[in-house]
mmCIF file of C-alpha atoms in Angstrom:
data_model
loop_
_atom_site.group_PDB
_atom_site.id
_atom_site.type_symbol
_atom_site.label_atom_id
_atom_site.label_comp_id
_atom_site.label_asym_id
_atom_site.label_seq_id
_atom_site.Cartn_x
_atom_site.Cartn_y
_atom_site.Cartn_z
ATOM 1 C CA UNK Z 10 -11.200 -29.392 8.250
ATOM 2 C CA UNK Z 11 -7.867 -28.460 7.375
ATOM 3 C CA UNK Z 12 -8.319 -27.238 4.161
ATOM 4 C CA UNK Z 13 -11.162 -25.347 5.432
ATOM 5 C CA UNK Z 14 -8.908 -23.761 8.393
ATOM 6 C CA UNK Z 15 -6.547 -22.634 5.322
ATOM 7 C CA UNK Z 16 -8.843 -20.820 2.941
ATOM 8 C CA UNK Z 17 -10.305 -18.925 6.035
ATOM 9 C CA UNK Z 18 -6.927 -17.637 6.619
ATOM 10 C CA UNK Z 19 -6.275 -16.869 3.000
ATOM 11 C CA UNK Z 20 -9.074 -14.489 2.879
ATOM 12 C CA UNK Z 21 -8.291 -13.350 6.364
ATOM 13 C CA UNK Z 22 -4.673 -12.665 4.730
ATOM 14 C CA UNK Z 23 -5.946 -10.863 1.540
ATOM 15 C CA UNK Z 24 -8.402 -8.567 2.997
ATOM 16 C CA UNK Z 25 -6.622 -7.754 6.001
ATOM 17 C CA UNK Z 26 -4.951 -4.387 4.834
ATOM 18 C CA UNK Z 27 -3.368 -2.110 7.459
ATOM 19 C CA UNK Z 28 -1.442 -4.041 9.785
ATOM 20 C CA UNK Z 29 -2.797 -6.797 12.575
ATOM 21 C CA UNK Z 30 -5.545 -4.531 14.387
ATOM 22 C CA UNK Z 31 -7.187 -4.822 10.822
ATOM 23 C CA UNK Z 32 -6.995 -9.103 11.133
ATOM 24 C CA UNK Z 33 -8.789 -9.175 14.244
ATOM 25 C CA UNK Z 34 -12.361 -8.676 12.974
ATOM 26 C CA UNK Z 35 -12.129 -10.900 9.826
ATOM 27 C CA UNK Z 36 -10.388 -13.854 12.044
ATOM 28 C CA UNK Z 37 -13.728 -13.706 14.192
ATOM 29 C CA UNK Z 38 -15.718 -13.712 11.334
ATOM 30 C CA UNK Z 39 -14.785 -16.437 10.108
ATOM 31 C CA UNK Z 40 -13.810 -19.058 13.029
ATOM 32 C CA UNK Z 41 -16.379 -17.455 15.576
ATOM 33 C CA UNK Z 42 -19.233 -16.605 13.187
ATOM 34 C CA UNK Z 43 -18.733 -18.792 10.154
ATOM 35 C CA UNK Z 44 -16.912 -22.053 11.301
ATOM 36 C CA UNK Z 45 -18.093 -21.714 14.558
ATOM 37 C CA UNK Z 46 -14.467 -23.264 15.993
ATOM 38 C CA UNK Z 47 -14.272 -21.389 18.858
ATOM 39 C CA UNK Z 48 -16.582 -19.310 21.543
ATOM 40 C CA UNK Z 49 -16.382 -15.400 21.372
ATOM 41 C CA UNK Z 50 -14.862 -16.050 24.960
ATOM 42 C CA UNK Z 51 -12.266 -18.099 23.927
ATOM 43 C CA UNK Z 52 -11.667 -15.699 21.039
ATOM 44 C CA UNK Z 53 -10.892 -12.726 23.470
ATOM 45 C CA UNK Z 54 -8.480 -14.690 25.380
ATOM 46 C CA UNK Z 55 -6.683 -15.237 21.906
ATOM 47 C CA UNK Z 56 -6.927 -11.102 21.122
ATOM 48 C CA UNK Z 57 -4.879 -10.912 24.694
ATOM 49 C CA UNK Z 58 -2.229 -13.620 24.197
ATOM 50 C CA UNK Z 59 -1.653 -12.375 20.658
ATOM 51 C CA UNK Z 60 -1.075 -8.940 21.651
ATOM 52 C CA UNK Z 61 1.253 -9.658 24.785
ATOM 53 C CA UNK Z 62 3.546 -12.097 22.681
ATOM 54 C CA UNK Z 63 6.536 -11.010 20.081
ATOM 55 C CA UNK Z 64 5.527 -11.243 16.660
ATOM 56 C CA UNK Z 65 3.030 -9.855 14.359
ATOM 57 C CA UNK Z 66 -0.293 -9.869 15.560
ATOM 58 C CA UNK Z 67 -2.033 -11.865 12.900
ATOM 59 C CA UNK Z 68 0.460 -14.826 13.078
ATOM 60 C CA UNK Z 69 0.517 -15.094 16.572
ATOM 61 C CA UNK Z 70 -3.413 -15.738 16.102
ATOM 62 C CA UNK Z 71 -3.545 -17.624 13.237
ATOM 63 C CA UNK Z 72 -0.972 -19.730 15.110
ATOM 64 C CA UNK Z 73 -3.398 -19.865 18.188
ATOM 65 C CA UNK Z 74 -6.441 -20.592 16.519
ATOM 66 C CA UNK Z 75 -4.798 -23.101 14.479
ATOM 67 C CA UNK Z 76 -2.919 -25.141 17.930
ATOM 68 C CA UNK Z 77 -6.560 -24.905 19.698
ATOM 69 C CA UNK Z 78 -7.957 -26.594 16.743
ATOM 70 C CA UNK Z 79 -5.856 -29.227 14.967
ATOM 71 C CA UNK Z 80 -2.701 -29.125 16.955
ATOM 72 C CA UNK Z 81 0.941 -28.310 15.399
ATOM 73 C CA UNK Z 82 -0.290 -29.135 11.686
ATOM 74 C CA UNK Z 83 -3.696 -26.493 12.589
ATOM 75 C CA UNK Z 84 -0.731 -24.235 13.179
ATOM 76 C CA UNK Z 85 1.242 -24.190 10.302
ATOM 77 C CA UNK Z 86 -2.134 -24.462 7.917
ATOM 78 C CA UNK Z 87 -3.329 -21.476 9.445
ATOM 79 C CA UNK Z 88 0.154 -19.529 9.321
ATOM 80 C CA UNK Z 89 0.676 -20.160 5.870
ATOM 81 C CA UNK Z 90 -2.922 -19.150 4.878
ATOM 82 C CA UNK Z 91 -2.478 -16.083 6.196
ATOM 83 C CA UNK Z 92 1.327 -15.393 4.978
ATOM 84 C CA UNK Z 93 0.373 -16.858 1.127
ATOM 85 C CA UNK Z 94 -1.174 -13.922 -0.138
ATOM 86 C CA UNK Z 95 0.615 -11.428 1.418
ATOM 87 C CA UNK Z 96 3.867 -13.473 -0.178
ATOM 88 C CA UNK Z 97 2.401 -13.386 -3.606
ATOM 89 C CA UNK Z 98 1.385 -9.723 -3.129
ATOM 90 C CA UNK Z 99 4.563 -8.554 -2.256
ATOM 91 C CA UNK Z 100 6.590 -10.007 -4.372
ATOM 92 C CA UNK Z 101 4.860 -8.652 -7.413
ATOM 93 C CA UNK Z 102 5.152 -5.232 -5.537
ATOM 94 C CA UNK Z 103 8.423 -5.792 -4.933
ATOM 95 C CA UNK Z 104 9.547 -6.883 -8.608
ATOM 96 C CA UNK Z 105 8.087 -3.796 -9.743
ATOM 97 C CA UNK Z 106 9.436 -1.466 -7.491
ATOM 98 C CA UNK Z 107 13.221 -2.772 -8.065
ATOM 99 C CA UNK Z 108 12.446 -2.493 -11.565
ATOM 100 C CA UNK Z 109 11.138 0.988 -11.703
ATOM 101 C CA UNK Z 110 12.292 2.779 -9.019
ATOM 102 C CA UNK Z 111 15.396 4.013 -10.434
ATOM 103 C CA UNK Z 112 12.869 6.331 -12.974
ATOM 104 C CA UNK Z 113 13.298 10.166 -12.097
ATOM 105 C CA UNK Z 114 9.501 10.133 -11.847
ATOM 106 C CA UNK Z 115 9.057 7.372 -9.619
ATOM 107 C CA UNK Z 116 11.671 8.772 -7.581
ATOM 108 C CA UNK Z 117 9.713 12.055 -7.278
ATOM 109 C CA UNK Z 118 6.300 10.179 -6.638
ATOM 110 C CA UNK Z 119 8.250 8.350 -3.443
ATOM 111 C CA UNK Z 120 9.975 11.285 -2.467
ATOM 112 C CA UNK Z 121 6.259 13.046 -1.639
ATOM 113 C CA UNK Z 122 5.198 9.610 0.380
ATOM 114 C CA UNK Z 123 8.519 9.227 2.579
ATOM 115 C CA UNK Z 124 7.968 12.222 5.146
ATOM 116 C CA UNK Z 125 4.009 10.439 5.495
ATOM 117 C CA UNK Z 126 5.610 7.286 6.631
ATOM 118 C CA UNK Z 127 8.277 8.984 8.667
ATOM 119 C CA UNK Z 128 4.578 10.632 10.049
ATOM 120 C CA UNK Z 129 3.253 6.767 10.191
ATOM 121 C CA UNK Z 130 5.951 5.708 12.610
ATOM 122 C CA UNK Z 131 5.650 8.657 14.620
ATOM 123 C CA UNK Z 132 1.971 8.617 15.226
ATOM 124 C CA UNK Z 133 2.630 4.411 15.972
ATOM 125 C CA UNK Z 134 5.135 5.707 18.661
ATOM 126 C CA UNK Z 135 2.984 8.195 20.491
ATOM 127 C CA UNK Z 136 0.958 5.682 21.166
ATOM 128 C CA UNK Z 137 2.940 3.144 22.454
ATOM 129 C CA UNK Z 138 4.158 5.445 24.642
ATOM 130 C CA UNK Z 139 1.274 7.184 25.838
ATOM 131 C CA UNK Z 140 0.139 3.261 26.664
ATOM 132 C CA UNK Z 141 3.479 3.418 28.475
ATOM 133 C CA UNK Z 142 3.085 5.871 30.181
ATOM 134 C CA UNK Z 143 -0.593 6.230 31.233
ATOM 135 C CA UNK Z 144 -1.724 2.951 30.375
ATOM 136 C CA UNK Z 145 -4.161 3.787 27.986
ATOM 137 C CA UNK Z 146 -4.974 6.682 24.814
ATOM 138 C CA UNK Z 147 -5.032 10.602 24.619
ATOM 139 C CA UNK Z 148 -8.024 10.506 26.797
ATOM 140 C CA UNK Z 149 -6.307 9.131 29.393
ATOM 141 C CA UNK Z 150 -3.756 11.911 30.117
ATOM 142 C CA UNK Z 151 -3.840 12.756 33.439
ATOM 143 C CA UNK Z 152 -1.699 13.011 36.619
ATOM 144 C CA UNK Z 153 -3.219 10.403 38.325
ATOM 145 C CA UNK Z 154 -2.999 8.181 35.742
ATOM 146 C CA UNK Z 155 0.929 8.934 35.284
ATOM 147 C CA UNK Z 156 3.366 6.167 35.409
ATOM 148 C CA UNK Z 157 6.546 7.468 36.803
ATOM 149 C CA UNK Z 158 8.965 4.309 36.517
ATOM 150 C CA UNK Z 159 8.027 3.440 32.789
ATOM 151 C CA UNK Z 160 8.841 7.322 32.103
ATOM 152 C CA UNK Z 161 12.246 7.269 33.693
ATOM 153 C CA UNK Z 162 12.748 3.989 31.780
ATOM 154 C CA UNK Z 163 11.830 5.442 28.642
ATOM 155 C CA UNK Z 164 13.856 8.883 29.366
ATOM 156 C CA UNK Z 165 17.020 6.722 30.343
ATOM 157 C CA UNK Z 166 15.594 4.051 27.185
ATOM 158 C CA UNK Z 167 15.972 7.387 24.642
ATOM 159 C CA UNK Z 168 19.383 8.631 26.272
ATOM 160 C CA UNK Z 169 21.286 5.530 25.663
ATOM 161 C CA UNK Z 170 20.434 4.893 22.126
ATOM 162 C CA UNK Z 171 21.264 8.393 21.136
ATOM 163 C CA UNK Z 172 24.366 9.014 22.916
ATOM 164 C CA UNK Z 173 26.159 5.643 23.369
ATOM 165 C CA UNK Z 174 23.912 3.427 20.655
ATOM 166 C CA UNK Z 175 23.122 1.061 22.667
ATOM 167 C CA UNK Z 176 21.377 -2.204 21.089
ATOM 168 C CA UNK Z 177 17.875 -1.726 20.702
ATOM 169 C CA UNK Z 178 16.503 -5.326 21.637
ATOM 170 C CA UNK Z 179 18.774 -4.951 24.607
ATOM 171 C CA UNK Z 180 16.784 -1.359 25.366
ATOM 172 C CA UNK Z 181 13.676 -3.215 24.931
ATOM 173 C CA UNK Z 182 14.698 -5.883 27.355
ATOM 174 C CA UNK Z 183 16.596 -4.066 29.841
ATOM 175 C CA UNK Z 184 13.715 -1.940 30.202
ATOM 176 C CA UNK Z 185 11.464 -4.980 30.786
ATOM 177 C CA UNK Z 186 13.817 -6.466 33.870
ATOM 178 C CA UNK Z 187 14.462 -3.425 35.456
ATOM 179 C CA UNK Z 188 11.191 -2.231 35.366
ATOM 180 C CA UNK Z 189 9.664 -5.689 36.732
ATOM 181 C CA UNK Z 190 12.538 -5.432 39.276
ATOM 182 C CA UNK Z 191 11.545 -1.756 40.296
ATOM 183 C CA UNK Z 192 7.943 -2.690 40.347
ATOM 184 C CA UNK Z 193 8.484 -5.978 42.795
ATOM 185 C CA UNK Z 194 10.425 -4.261 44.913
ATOM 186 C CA UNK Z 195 9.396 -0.762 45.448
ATOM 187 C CA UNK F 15 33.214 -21.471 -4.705
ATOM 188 C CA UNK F 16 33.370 -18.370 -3.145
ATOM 189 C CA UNK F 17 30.373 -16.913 -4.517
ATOM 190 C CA UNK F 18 28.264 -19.432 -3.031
ATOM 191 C CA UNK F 19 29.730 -18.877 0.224
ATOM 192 C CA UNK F 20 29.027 -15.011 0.068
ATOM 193 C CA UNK F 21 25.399 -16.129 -0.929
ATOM 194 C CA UNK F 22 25.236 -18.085 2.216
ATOM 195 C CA UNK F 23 26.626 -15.802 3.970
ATOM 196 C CA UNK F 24 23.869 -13.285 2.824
ATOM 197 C CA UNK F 25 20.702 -15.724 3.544
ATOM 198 C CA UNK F 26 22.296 -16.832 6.697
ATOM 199 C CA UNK F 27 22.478 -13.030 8.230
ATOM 200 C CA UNK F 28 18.824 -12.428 6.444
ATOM 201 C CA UNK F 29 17.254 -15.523 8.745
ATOM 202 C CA UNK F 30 18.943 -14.504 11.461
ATOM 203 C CA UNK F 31 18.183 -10.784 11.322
ATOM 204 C CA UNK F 32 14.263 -11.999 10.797
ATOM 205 C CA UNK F 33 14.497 -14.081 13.351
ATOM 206 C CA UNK F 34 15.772 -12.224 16.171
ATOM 207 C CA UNK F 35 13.697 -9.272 14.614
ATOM 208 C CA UNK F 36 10.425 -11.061 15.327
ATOM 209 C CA UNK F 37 10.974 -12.904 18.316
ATOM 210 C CA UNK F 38 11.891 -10.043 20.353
ATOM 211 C CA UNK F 39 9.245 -7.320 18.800
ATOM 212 C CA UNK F 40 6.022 -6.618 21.137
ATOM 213 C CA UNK F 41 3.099 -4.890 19.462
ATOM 214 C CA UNK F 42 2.565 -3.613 15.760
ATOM 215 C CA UNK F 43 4.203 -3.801 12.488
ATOM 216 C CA UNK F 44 5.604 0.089 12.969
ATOM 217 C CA UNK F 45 7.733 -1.456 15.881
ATOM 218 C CA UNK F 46 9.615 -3.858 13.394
ATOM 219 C CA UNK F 47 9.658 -1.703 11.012
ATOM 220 C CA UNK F 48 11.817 0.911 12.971
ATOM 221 C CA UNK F 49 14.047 -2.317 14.691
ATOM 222 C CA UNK F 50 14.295 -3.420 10.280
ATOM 223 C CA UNK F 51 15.529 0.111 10.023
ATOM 224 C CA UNK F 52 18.138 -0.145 12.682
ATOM 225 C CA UNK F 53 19.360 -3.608 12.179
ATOM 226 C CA UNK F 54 19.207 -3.155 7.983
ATOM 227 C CA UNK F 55 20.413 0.267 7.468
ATOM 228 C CA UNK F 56 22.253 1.412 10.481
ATOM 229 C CA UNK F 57 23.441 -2.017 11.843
ATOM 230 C CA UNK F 58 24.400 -4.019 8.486
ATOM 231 C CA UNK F 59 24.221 -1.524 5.999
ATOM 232 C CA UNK F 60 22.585 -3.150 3.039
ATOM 233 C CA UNK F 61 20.313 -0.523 1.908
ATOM 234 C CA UNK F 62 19.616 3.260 2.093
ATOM 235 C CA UNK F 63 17.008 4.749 4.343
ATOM 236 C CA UNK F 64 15.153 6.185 1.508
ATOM 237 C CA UNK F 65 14.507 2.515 0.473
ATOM 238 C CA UNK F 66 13.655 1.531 4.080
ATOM 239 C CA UNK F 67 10.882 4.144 4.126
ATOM 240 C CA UNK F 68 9.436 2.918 0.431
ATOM 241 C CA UNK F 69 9.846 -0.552 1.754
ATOM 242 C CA UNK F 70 7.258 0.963 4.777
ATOM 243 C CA UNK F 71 4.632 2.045 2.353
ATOM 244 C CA UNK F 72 4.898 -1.122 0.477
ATOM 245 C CA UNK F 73 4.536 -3.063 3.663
ATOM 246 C CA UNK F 74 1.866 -0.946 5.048
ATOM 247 C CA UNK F 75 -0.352 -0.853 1.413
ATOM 248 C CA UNK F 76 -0.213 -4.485 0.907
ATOM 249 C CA UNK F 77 -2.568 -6.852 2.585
ATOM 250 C CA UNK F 78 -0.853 -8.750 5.137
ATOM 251 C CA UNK F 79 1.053 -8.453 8.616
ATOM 252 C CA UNK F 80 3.095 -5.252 7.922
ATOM 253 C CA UNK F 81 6.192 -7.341 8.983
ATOM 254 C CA UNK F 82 6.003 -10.009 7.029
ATOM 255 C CA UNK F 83 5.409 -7.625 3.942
ATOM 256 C CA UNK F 84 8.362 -6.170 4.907
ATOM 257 C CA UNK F 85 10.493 -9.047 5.405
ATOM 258 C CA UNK F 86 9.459 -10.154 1.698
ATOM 259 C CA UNK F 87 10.304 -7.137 0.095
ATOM 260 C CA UNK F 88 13.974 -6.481 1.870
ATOM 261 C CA UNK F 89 14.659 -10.675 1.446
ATOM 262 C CA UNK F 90 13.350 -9.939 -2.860
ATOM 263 C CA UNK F 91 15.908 -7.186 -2.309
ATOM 264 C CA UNK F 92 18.791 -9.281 -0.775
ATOM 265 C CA UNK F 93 18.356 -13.117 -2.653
ATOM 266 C CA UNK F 94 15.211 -12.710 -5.331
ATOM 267 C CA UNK F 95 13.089 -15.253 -4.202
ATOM 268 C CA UNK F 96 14.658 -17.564 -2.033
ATOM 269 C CA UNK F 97 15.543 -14.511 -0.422
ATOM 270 C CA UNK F 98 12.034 -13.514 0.440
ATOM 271 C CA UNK F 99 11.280 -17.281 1.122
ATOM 272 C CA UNK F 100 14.400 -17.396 4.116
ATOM 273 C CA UNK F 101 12.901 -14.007 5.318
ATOM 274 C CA UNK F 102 9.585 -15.061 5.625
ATOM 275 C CA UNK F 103 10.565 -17.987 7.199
ATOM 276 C CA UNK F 104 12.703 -15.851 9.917
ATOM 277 C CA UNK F 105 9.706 -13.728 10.812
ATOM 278 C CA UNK F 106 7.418 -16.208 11.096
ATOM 279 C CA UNK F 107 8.972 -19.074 12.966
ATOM 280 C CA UNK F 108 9.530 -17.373 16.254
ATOM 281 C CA UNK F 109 5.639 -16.487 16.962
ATOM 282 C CA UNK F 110 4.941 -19.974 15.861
ATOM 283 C CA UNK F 111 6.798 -21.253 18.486
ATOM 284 C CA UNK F 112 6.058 -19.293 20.684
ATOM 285 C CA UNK F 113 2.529 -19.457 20.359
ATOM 286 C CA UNK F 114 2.282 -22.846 20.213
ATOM 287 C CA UNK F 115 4.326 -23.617 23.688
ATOM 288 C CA UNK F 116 1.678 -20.566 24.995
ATOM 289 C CA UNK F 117 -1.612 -21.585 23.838
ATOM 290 C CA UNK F 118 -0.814 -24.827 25.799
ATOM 291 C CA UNK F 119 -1.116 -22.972 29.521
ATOM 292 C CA UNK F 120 -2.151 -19.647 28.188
ATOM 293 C CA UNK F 121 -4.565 -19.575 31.165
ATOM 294 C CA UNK F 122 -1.668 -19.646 33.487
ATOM 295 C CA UNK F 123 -0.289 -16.933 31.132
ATOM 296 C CA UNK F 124 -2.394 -14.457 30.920
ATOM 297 C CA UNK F 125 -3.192 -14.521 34.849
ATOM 298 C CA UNK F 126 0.450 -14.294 35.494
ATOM 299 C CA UNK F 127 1.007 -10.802 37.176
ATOM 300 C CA UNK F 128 4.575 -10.881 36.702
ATOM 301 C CA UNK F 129 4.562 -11.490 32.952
ATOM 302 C CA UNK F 130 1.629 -8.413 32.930
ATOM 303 C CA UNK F 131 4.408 -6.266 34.698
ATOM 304 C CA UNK F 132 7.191 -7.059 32.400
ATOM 305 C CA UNK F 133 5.348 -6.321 29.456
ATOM 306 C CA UNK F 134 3.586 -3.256 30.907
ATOM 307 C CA UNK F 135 6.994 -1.387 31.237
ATOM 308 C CA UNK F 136 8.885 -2.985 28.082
ATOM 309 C CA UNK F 137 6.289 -0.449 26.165
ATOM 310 C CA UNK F 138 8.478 1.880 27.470
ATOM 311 C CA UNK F 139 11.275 0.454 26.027
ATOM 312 C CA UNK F 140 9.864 -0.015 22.731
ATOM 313 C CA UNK F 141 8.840 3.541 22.840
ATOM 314 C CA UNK F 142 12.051 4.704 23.208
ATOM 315 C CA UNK F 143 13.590 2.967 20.463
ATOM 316 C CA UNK F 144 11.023 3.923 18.169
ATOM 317 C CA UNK F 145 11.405 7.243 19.333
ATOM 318 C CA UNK F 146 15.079 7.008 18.298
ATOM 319 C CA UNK F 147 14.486 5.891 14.758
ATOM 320 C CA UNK F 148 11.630 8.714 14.397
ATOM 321 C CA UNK F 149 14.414 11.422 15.041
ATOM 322 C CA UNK F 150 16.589 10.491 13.240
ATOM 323 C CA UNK F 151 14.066 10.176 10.062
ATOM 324 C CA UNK F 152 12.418 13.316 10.930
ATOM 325 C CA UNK F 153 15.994 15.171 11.156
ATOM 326 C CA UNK F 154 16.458 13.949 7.455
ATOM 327 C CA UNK F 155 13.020 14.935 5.814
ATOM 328 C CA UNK F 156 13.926 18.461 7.686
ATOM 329 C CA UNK F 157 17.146 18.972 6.246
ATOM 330 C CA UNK F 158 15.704 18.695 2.744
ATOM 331 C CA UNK F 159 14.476 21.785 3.590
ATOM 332 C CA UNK F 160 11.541 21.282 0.756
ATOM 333 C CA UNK F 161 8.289 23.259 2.214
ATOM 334 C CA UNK F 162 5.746 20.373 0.913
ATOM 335 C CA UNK F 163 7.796 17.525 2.566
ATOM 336 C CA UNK F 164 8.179 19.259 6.019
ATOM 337 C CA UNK F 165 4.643 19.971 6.182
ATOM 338 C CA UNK F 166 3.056 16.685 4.792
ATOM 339 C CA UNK F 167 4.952 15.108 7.766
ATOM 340 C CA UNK F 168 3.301 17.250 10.498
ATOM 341 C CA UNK F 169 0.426 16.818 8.663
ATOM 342 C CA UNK F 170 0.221 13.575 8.465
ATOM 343 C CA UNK F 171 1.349 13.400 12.225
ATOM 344 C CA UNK F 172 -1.690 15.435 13.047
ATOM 345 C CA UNK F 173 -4.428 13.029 11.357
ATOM 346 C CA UNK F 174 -3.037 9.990 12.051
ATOM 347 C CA UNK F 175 -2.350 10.604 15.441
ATOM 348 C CA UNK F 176 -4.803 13.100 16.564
ATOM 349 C CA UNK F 177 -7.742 12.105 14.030
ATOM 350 C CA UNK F 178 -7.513 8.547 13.778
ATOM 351 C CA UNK F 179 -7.627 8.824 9.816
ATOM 352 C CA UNK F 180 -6.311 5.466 8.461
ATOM 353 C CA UNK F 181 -2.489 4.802 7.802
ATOM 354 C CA UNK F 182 -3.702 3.789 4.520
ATOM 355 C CA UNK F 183 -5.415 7.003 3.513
ATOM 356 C CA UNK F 184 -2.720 9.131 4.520
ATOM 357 C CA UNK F 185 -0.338 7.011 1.948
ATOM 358 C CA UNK F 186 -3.044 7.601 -0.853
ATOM 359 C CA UNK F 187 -3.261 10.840 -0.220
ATOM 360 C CA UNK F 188 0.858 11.460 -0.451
ATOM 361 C CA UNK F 189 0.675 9.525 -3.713
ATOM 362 C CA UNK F 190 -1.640 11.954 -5.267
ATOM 363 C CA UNK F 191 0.433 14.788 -4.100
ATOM 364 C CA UNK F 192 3.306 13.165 -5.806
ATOM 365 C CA UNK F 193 1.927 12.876 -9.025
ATOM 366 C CA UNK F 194 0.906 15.977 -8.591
ATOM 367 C CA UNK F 195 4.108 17.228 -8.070
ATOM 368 C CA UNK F 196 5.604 15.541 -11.109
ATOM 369 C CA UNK F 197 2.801 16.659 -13.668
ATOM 370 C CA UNK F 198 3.579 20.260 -12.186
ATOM 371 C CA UNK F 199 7.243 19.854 -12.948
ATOM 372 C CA UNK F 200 6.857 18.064 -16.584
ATOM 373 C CA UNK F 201 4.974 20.954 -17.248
ATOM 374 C CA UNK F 202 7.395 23.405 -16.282
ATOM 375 C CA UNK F 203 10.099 21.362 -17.962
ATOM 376 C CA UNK F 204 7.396 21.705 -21.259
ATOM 377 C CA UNK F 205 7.288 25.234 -21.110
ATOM 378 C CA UNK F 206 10.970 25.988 -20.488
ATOM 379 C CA UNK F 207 11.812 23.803 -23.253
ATOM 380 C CA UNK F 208 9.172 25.306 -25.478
ATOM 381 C CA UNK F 209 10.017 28.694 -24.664
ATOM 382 C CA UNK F 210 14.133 27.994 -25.763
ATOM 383 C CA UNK F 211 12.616 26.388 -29.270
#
């Protein structure tokens, strides 16, 4: 059972290019559909828990899946079938890059991809904070929908990192307190 | 003696960057990847941001959680492979635990309104600090003040964000445009070079 548990999450690891959203599907193929381990009920639950607890998505699942199924040991089989690959992937990238990198024409080849990824993070951020701010996507820009407190948090958020550099995991946290606060009590 | 201390001293600050990294990051690899950038290049200093962004598209073109790519390649960087082994283990421990004192009452959890609340307006948070790192990156590929890197940016932007084309795409495409780039200037360099002789 184990062993079955970690080659699921091996090929959920390998094929899962793109970040966690792209884990999702292939982690209900194969313990939903496949191994039949769970109920596409019990599944969902998992998709909520995962996404509203630190951590990568896909190792907060495979961790989930794995507890539900064969306890603390289920955990760690299914973590390190999904890490493995990405490990061994990596690593070779990684070698090579270290090794190359200081060529004048890979240089020029990652100087054309950098602004993209500054465009990656950007495009990752709008949508946090339009979820922030109207709870939901571009569609979902509207006054009705607007969310005054999480935009003066995120205003004030912005301010304090620029100008006094504030810690960003205290940002992130601060934000969460006072916000709860201001939500329980106005 | 000392040498092995420094090396310590080195794997130490990687677990414990990793660690706090992932235990305190809500929603997708980008998110870590602009805390990595503020904690590795800003905070500690170990590497440029230039390598922070390749270290992105590595992450992000890889199979895998984007962080723990990420971790593997900057832990390589730091300690070759017991390097990327410590990092690994930093990023991954904290969901495990986490996730494994959840999934016991995640009923409970999930039903919770004041743990919906707090995580609600902590996107606003995270917002702002990625937010933060996007400025500051986007001030940089600005002051190059190279035509075909200010406009792949809004670009990219544009597709990603407004089109929903894929992250993955969008780096395939730039990597084309890039080797098209160098073949242009080889060829220049050719006919310069040709021309003196």
């Amino acid at each position: 059972m184990l062993l079955k548990l970690f080659f699921s999450f091996i090929q959920v690891g390998l094929f899962s290019v793109g970040g966690g959203y792209a884990a999702i599907p292939l982690i209900q193929d194969q313990i939903v559909n496949t191994l039949q381990l769970m109920t596409l009920a019990e599944f969902t639950d998992l998709i909520t828990i995962a996404e509203m607890t630190p951590g990568p998505i896909s190792i907060n699942s495979a961790t989930f899946v794995g507890t539900r199924i064969a306890g603390i040991p289920g955990a760690i089989i299914c973590t390190l079938g999904c890490i493995l690959p990405a490990f061994i992937i990596c690593l070779t990238l990684a070698f090579f890059y270290y090794k190359y990198r200081q060529f004048s024409g890979v240089q020029k080849v990652l100087a054309a991809l950098r602004p993209a990824v500054v465009a990656l993070i950007a495009s990752a951020g709008m949508a946090i904070l339009l979820l922030a701010l109207f709870n939901g996507g571009l569609s979902d820009i509207s006054s009705s929908n607007f969310r005054g407190i999480e935009c003066l948090l995120f205003v004030t958020g912005l301010y304090c990192l620029r100008r006094f550099k504030v810690n960003a995991i205290a940002i992130i946290f601060g934000s969460g307190v006072i916000g709860t606060l201001l939500y329980t009590f106005i | 003696m000392k040498n092995s201390t420094t090396d310590k001293n080195i794997l130490w600050k990687l677990f414990h960057a990793t660690f706090t990294l992932s235990a305190f990051t809500f929603g997708g690899g980008f998110v870590i990847v602009s805390l990595m950038k503020k904690k590795f290049v800003e905070e500690l200093g170990w590497f440029q941001e230039e390598e922070m962004l390749d270290i992105t598209a590595i992450a992000q073109s890889s199979p895998g959680p984007i962080p723990i790519n990420a971790s593997v390649i900057i832990g390589y960087r730091m300690h070759g492979l017991l390097g990327a082994l410590v990092a690994i283990l930093g990023t991954s421990l904290p969901p495990m635990i986490i996730i494994s004192i959840i999934s016991v009452f995640y009923q409970q959890f999930r039903e919770n309104t004041v743990i919906a609340t707090a995580l609600q307006v902590m996107r606003a948070g995270v917002a702002a600090v990625i937010f933060d790192v996007v400025l500051n990156l986007a001030k940089n590929v600005i002051h190059t003040r190279r035509f075909v890197y200010i406009s792949v940016m809004l670009i990219a932007f544009i597709l990603t964000f407004f089109m929903d084309v894929s992250a993955m795409l969008i780096i395939l495409a730039c990597l084309a445009i890039g080797i098209i780039e160098l073949l242009l200037d080889l060829n220049a360099k050719k006919e310069t070079t040709g021309s003196e002789g």
